[in-house]
């Protein structure tokens, strides 16, 4: 059978990107919606064939426990709400897919992992690039040694933030600025492209605090990651320019992606420059979104751990906390193994 998903939060991502993808899934279907806007929920339910019994709001959400159609709750809410809804979903006996960044703090991440473990439920983080064919092919070629011994990694990730009143620019709701939202893709890529865990970070923040968008959160933050093999990771995150690129340099060549982590249109080059563009083989799903949804369904069906479990989200949040500390204290921060 196809496992049933409840989508919590009918915003840009939940409604705009995820809900339309169930038609591309083999093991997943949409069975419930959780929204604070009853009229919107009703309209979306009608459009996607969700029965009225599958519509919840934030107050009666816990009743999802009594809905056997719902196997997995997908949390597509502002970051400050991730921990609460993940924990409530686990207590309601549901598996959880939670959007990135996992939560406001590593403490919250630990509580989410504990709640899902205690309930005997899976917890996966919405790191969709692990299901995206171009990224998977880039990882495969790096691991196969095609560019020789790895030397350094570089990534720039950013976009231009708009509305100063948006939750992403409110620290209490977002946990921080560009690194929480978009720089996290550079951090993730540094880890999956090198296949190593950083041992130390050094960071520098540059933000115009007179810009109404950046009263509470950072705009640009540049961070270096030291990896055990000697590979250096160098990442730039920003809310004031559009950039989406990954470069992995080895002593025999380079792997480059641009755009690297967008919703679509990824391009990959392997070699000395950009003379050799690679067309990756198909990924695990019709696209990265369907691949991600079906991965968790299959993990539940076969009782396997997801490739991006809660621990993976926690690792990134711990590193981000060290990045912020480094920028604040203007010194290198060693990471605990
Ligand atoms: P959004 O603002 O478009 O949607 C957020 C939803 O939460 C809205 O439906 C809003 O009504 C609801 N909500 C409930 N309570 C709220 C409150 N108190 N304040 C504000 N909104 C509230 O945001 P989004 O872009 O859909 O982001 C949602 C999550 O998805 C975030 O964690 C974000 O990081 C993540 N996201 C991931 C990707 C990806 O590619 N993986 C892309 C975009 C967003």
Coordinates of C-alpha atoms and ligand atoms in Angstrom, one line a residue:
X1 CA 0.0 0.0 0.0
X2 CA 1.0 3.6 -0.4
X3 CA 1.8 5.3 2.9
X4 CA -0.4 8.3 3.9
X5 CA 1.2 11.7 4.5
X6 CA -0.3 14.7 6.4
X7 CA 1.2 18.0 5.3
X8 CA 1.5 20.5 8.2
X9 CA 1.7 24.1 6.9
X10 CA 0.2 25.1 3.5
X11 CA 2.8 27.7 2.6
X12 CA 5.2 28.3 -0.2
X13 CA 7.0 25.0 0.3
X14 CA 4.3 22.6 1.6
X15 CA 1.6 23.8 -0.8
X16 CA 3.8 25.2 -3.6
X17 CA 6.3 22.4 -4.0
X18 CA 5.4 19.3 -2.0
X19 CA 1.7 18.7 -2.3
X20 CA 1.8 18.7 -6.2
X21 CA 4.5 15.9 -6.0
X22 CA 2.3 13.1 -4.7
X23 CA 1.2 12.3 -8.2
X24 CA 4.8 11.4 -9.0
X25 CA 5.1 9.1 -6.0
X26 CA 5.0 5.3 -6.0
X27 CA 4.8 4.6 -2.3
X28 CA 3.2 7.8 -0.9
X29 CA -0.1 9.6 -1.0
X30 CA -1.6 12.7 0.4
X31 CA -4.3 11.9 3.0
X32 CA -4.4 14.9 5.4
X33 CA -3.7 18.6 5.7
X34 CA -3.0 20.8 8.8
X35 CA -3.6 24.5 8.4
X36 CA -4.7 27.5 10.4
X37 CA -6.7 28.7 7.4
X38 CA -9.9 26.6 7.2
X39 CA -11.0 28.0 3.8
X40 CA -7.6 27.3 2.3
X41 CA -7.5 23.8 3.7
X42 CA -10.9 23.1 2.2
X43 CA -9.9 24.4 -1.2
X44 CA -6.6 22.4 -1.3
X45 CA -8.4 19.3 0.0
X46 CA -10.9 19.5 -2.8
X47 CA -8.2 20.0 -5.4
X48 CA -6.1 17.1 -4.2
X49 CA -8.8 14.6 -3.1
X50 CA -8.2 14.8 0.6
X51 CA -11.5 13.9 2.5
X52 CA -13.0 16.4 5.0
X53 CA -12.0 13.9 7.8
X54 CA -8.4 14.6 6.8
X55 CA -8.5 18.3 7.5
X56 CA -6.9 19.5 10.8
X57 CA -5.9 22.8 12.3
X58 CA -3.2 23.6 14.8
X59 CA -5.5 23.2 17.8
X60 CA -7.0 19.8 17.0
X61 CA -3.8 18.5 15.3
X62 CA -3.3 15.9 18.1
X63 CA -6.4 14.1 16.9
X64 CA -4.4 12.9 14.0
X65 CA -3.6 10.0 16.4
X66 CA -7.0 8.6 15.6
X67 CA -6.6 8.7 11.8
X68 CA -5.2 5.4 10.6
X69 CA -4.8 6.8 7.1
X70 CA -1.9 9.0 8.3
X71 CA 1.4 7.2 8.6
X72 CA 3.8 10.2 8.2
X73 CA 3.5 13.9 9.2
X74 CA 5.5 16.3 7.1
X75 CA 6.3 19.5 9.0
X76 CA 6.5 22.4 6.5
X77 CA 6.3 25.2 9.1
X78 CA 8.5 28.1 10.2
X79 CA 11.6 26.8 12.0
X80 CA 10.4 27.8 15.4
X81 CA 7.5 25.4 15.1
X82 CA 9.5 22.3 13.9
X83 CA 10.3 20.9 17.3
X84 CA 6.7 21.3 18.7
X85 CA 5.0 19.7 15.7
X86 CA 7.6 16.9 15.3
X87 CA 7.2 16.0 19.0
X88 CA 3.4 16.2 18.9
X89 CA 3.4 14.0 15.7
X90 CA 5.6 11.4 17.4
X91 CA 3.4 11.4 20.4
X92 CA 0.4 10.9 18.1
X93 CA 2.2 7.7 16.9
X94 CA 3.3 9.1 13.5
X95 CA 6.6 9.0 11.6
X96 CA 8.0 12.5 10.8
X97 CA 9.6 14.2 7.9
X98 CA 10.7 17.7 9.1
X99 CA 11.9 20.5 6.9
X100 CA 15.4 22.0 7.2
X101 CA 16.9 23.6 9.2
X102 CA 15.8 21.0 11.7
X103 CA 15.1 23.4 14.6
X104 CA 16.2 26.6 16.4
X105 CA 18.9 24.9 18.4
X106 CA 20.8 21.6 18.9
X107 CA 18.9 21.2 22.2
X108 CA 15.6 21.2 20.3
X109 CA 17.0 18.8 17.8
X110 CA 18.0 16.4 20.6
X111 CA 14.5 16.6 22.0
X112 CA 12.9 15.8 18.6
X113 CA 15.2 12.8 18.1
X114 CA 14.4 11.5 21.6
X115 CA 10.6 11.9 21.1
X116 CA 10.7 10.0 17.9
X117 CA 12.9 7.3 19.4
X118 CA 10.7 6.9 22.4
X119 CA 7.6 6.6 20.2
X120 CA 9.5 4.1 18.0
X121 CA 8.9 6.3 14.9
X122 CA 11.3 7.4 12.1
X123 CA 12.5 10.9 11.8
X124 CA 13.9 12.3 8.6
X125 CA 15.0 15.8 7.6
X126 CA 14.0 17.4 4.3
X127 CA 17.4 17.4 2.7
X128 CA 16.1 16.8 -0.8
X129 CA 19.5 17.0 -2.5
X130 CA 20.2 13.4 -1.3
X131 CA 17.5 12.4 -3.8
X132 CA 18.6 14.7 -6.6
X133 CA 20.4 12.9 -9.5
X134 CA 23.1 15.6 -10.2
X135 CA 24.2 15.7 -6.6
X136 CA 24.1 11.9 -6.3
X137 CA 26.3 11.6 -9.5
X138 CA 28.7 14.3 -8.2
X139 CA 29.0 12.4 -4.9
X140 CA 29.6 9.1 -6.7
X141 CA 32.4 10.5 -8.9
X142 CA 34.1 12.2 -5.9
X143 CA 34.1 8.9 -4.0
X144 CA 35.3 7.0 -7.0
X145 CA 38.4 9.2 -7.0
X146 CA 37.8 10.7 -10.4
X147 CA 39.4 14.0 -9.4
X148 CA 42.2 12.4 -7.3
X149 CA 43.0 13.4 -3.8
X150 CA 40.5 16.0 -2.5
X151 CA 42.1 19.4 -1.7
X152 CA 39.3 21.9 -1.1
X153 CA 35.6 22.6 -1.4
X154 CA 33.9 25.9 -2.2
X155 CA 30.3 26.8 -2.2
X156 CA 28.3 30.0 -2.4
X157 CA 24.6 30.0 -1.6
X158 CA 22.4 32.9 -1.4
X159 CA 19.3 34.8 -2.6
X160 CA 17.9 38.2 -2.1
X161 CA 15.6 38.4 0.9
X162 CA 12.6 40.6 0.4
X163 CA 9.9 41.5 2.9
X164 CA 11.5 42.7 6.2
X165 CA 8.4 41.4 8.2
X166 CA 8.8 37.8 6.9
X167 CA 9.3 35.1 9.5
X168 CA 12.7 34.2 8.0
X169 CA 14.0 37.6 9.1
X170 CA 12.6 37.3 12.6
X171 CA 15.2 35.6 14.8
X172 CA 12.7 34.0 17.2
X173 CA 11.0 32.2 14.3
X174 CA 14.0 31.4 12.1
X175 CA 16.8 30.9 14.6
X176 CA 19.1 33.0 12.5
X177 CA 19.7 34.5 9.1
X178 CA 21.0 33.3 5.7
X179 CA 23.0 30.3 7.1
X180 CA 19.9 28.8 8.6
X181 CA 17.9 29.0 5.4
X182 CA 20.2 28.8 2.5
X183 CA 23.9 28.6 3.7
X184 CA 22.8 25.2 5.2
X185 CA 22.9 23.9 1.6
X186 CA 26.6 24.8 1.3
X187 CA 27.3 23.2 4.7
X188 CA 25.4 20.0 3.7
X189 CA 27.2 19.9 0.4
X190 CA 30.6 20.3 2.1
X191 CA 29.8 17.3 4.2
X192 CA 28.3 15.0 1.5
X193 CA 30.8 16.0 -1.2
X194 CA 33.9 15.4 0.9
X195 CA 32.3 12.5 2.9
X196 CA 34.0 13.9 6.0
X197 CA 32.9 15.6 9.2
X198 CA 34.5 19.0 10.0
X199 CA 36.7 19.2 13.1
X200 CA 36.7 23.0 13.4
X201 CA 35.1 26.1 12.0
X202 CA 36.1 29.7 11.5
X203 CA 33.5 32.3 10.5
X204 CA 33.1 36.0 9.7
X205 CA 29.7 37.8 9.5
X206 CA 29.1 41.0 7.4
X207 CA 25.7 42.5 7.8
X208 CA 24.4 46.1 7.3
X209 CA 22.3 46.5 10.4
X210 CA 20.7 49.6 9.0
X211 CA 19.0 47.5 6.3
X212 CA 15.5 46.9 7.7
X213 CA 15.7 43.3 6.6
X214 CA 18.7 42.6 8.8
X215 CA 17.8 44.1 12.1
X216 CA 17.6 40.7 13.7
X217 CA 19.4 38.2 11.5
X218 CA 22.7 38.1 9.5
X219 CA 23.0 38.7 5.8
X220 CA 26.4 37.4 4.8
X221 CA 28.3 34.9 6.7
X222 CA 31.5 33.3 5.4
X223 CA 32.7 30.1 7.1
X224 CA 35.6 27.8 6.8
X225 CA 35.5 24.1 7.7
X226 CA 38.5 22.1 8.5
X227 CA 38.2 18.4 7.6
X228 CA 40.3 15.6 9.2
X229 CA 42.1 14.7 5.9
X230 CA 43.3 18.3 5.5
X231 CA 40.6 19.3 3.0
X232 CA 39.4 22.9 3.5
X233 CA 35.7 23.8 3.1
X234 CA 35.0 27.4 2.3
X235 CA 31.4 28.6 2.2
X236 CA 29.6 31.8 1.7
X237 CA 26.0 32.3 2.7
X238 CA 24.0 35.4 2.0
X239 CA 20.6 37.0 1.8
X240 CA 21.6 39.8 -0.5
X241 CA 22.6 38.2 -3.8
X242 CA 21.6 35.2 -5.9
X243 CA 24.2 32.4 -5.9
X244 CA 24.0 28.6 -6.0
X245 CA 27.2 26.9 -6.7
X246 CA 29.4 24.0 -5.5
X247 CA 33.0 23.2 -6.4
X248 CA 35.1 20.3 -5.2
X249 CA 38.8 20.5 -6.2
X250 CA 41.1 17.5 -6.3
X251 CA 44.7 17.2 -7.3
X252 CA 43.6 15.6 -10.7
X253 CA 40.6 17.8 -11.5
X254 CA 37.4 19.3 -10.3
X255 CA 33.7 18.6 -9.8
X256 CA 31.5 21.6 -10.3
X257 CA 27.7 22.1 -10.0
X258 CA 25.8 25.3 -10.9
X259 CA 23.0 25.6 -10.0
X260 CA 23.9 23.0 -7.5
X261 CA 20.9 22.7 -5.1
X262 CA 17.9 24.4 -6.7
X263 CA 14.5 22.8 -7.3
X264 CA 15.5 22.0 -10.9
X265 CA 18.0 22.8 -13.6
X266 CA 21.2 21.4 -11.9
X267 CA 24.3 21.2 -14.1
X268 CA 27.4 19.2 -13.5
X269 CA 30.9 19.3 -14.9
X270 CA 33.8 17.0 -14.1
X271 CA 37.3 17.5 -15.3
X272 CA 39.8 20.3 -15.6
X273 CA 37.2 23.0 -16.3
X274 CA 33.8 23.1 -17.8
X275 CA 34.6 21.2 -21.0
X276 CA 33.0 18.0 -19.8
X277 CA 29.3 18.4 -18.8
X278 CA 27.8 15.2 -17.3
X279 CA 24.2 14.1 -17.7
X280 CA 23.5 12.1 -14.6
X281 CA 21.6 8.8 -14.6
X282 CA 18.0 9.0 -13.2
X283 CA 17.7 9.4 -9.5
X284 CA 15.6 7.3 -7.1
X285 CA 12.3 9.1 -7.9
X286 CA 10.6 11.0 -10.8
X287 CA 12.4 14.0 -9.2
X288 CA 14.1 14.9 -6.0
X289 CA 10.8 15.7 -4.2
X290 CA 9.1 12.5 -5.1
X291 CA 12.3 10.6 -4.3
X292 CA 12.4 12.1 -0.9
X293 CA 8.7 11.4 -0.1
X294 CA 9.0 7.8 -1.3
X295 CA 12.3 7.2 0.5
X296 CA 10.7 7.8 3.9
X297 CA 7.7 5.6 3.0
X298 CA 10.0 2.8 2.0
X299 CA 12.1 3.2 5.2
X300 CA 8.9 2.8 7.2
X301 CA 7.7 -0.2 5.1
X302 CA 11.1 -2.0 5.3
X303 CA 12.0 -0.6 8.8
X304 CA 15.2 1.0 7.6
X305 CA 16.8 4.2 8.8
X306 CA 16.4 7.2 6.4
X307 CA 19.6 8.3 4.7
X308 CA 19.0 11.8 6.3
X309 CA 17.7 11.0 9.8
X310 CA 17.3 13.5 12.6
X311 CA 20.9 13.0 13.6
X312 CA 21.9 14.5 10.3
X313 CA 19.9 17.6 11.0
X314 CA 21.3 17.8 14.5
X315 CA 24.9 17.7 13.1
X316 CA 24.3 20.7 10.9
X317 CA 22.7 22.7 13.7
X318 CA 25.6 21.9 16.0
X319 CA 28.0 23.2 13.2
X320 CA 25.9 26.3 12.6
X321 CA 26.0 27.0 16.4
X322 CA 29.8 26.8 16.2
X323 CA 29.8 29.1 13.1
X324 CA 27.8 31.7 15.0
X325 CA 30.0 31.4 18.0
X326 CA 33.1 31.8 15.8
X327 CA 31.7 34.9 14.2
X328 CA 30.8 36.4 17.5
X329 CA 34.1 35.6 19.3
X330 CA 36.3 36.0 16.2
X331 CA 38.1 32.8 16.8
X332 CA 38.4 29.2 15.5
X333 CA 36.0 26.9 17.2
X334 CA 36.9 23.2 17.5
X335 CA 34.0 20.8 17.0
X336 CA 33.5 17.8 19.3
X337 CA 33.9 14.5 17.5
Ligands
LIG1 P1 6.0 30.0 4.2 O1 6.0 31.2 5.1 O2 5.7 30.1 2.8 O3 4.9 28.9 4.8 C1 4.8 28.7 6.2 C2 3.5 28.1 6.5 O4 3.4 28.0 8.0 C3 2.3 29.0 6.1 O5 1.3 28.3 5.5 C4 1.9 29.7 7.3 O6 0.5 30.1 7.3 C5 2.2 28.6 8.4 N1 2.2 29.1 9.7 C6 1.7 28.6 10.8 N2 1.9 29.3 11.9 C7 2.7 30.4 11.5 C8 3.2 31.5 12.2 N3 3.0 31.6 13.5 N4 3.9 32.4 11.5 C9 4.1 32.2 10.2 N5 3.6 31.2 9.5 C10 2.9 30.3 10.1 O7 7.4 29.2 4.5 P2 8.0 28.1 3.6 O8 8.9 28.7 2.6 O9 6.9 27.2 3.1 O10 8.9 27.3 4.6 C11 8.4 26.3 5.5 C12 9.5 25.4 5.9 O11 10.0 24.7 4.7 C13 10.7 26.1 6.5 O12 11.3 25.2 7.5 C14 11.7 26.2 5.3 O13 13.0 26.3 5.7 C15 11.4 25.0 4.6 N6 11.7 25.1 3.1 C16 12.4 24.1 2.6 C17 12.7 24.2 1.2 C18 13.5 23.1 0.6 O14 13.9 23.2 -0.6 N7 13.8 22.0 1.3 C19 12.3 25.3 0.5 C20 11.5 26.2 1.1 C21 11.2 26.1 2.4

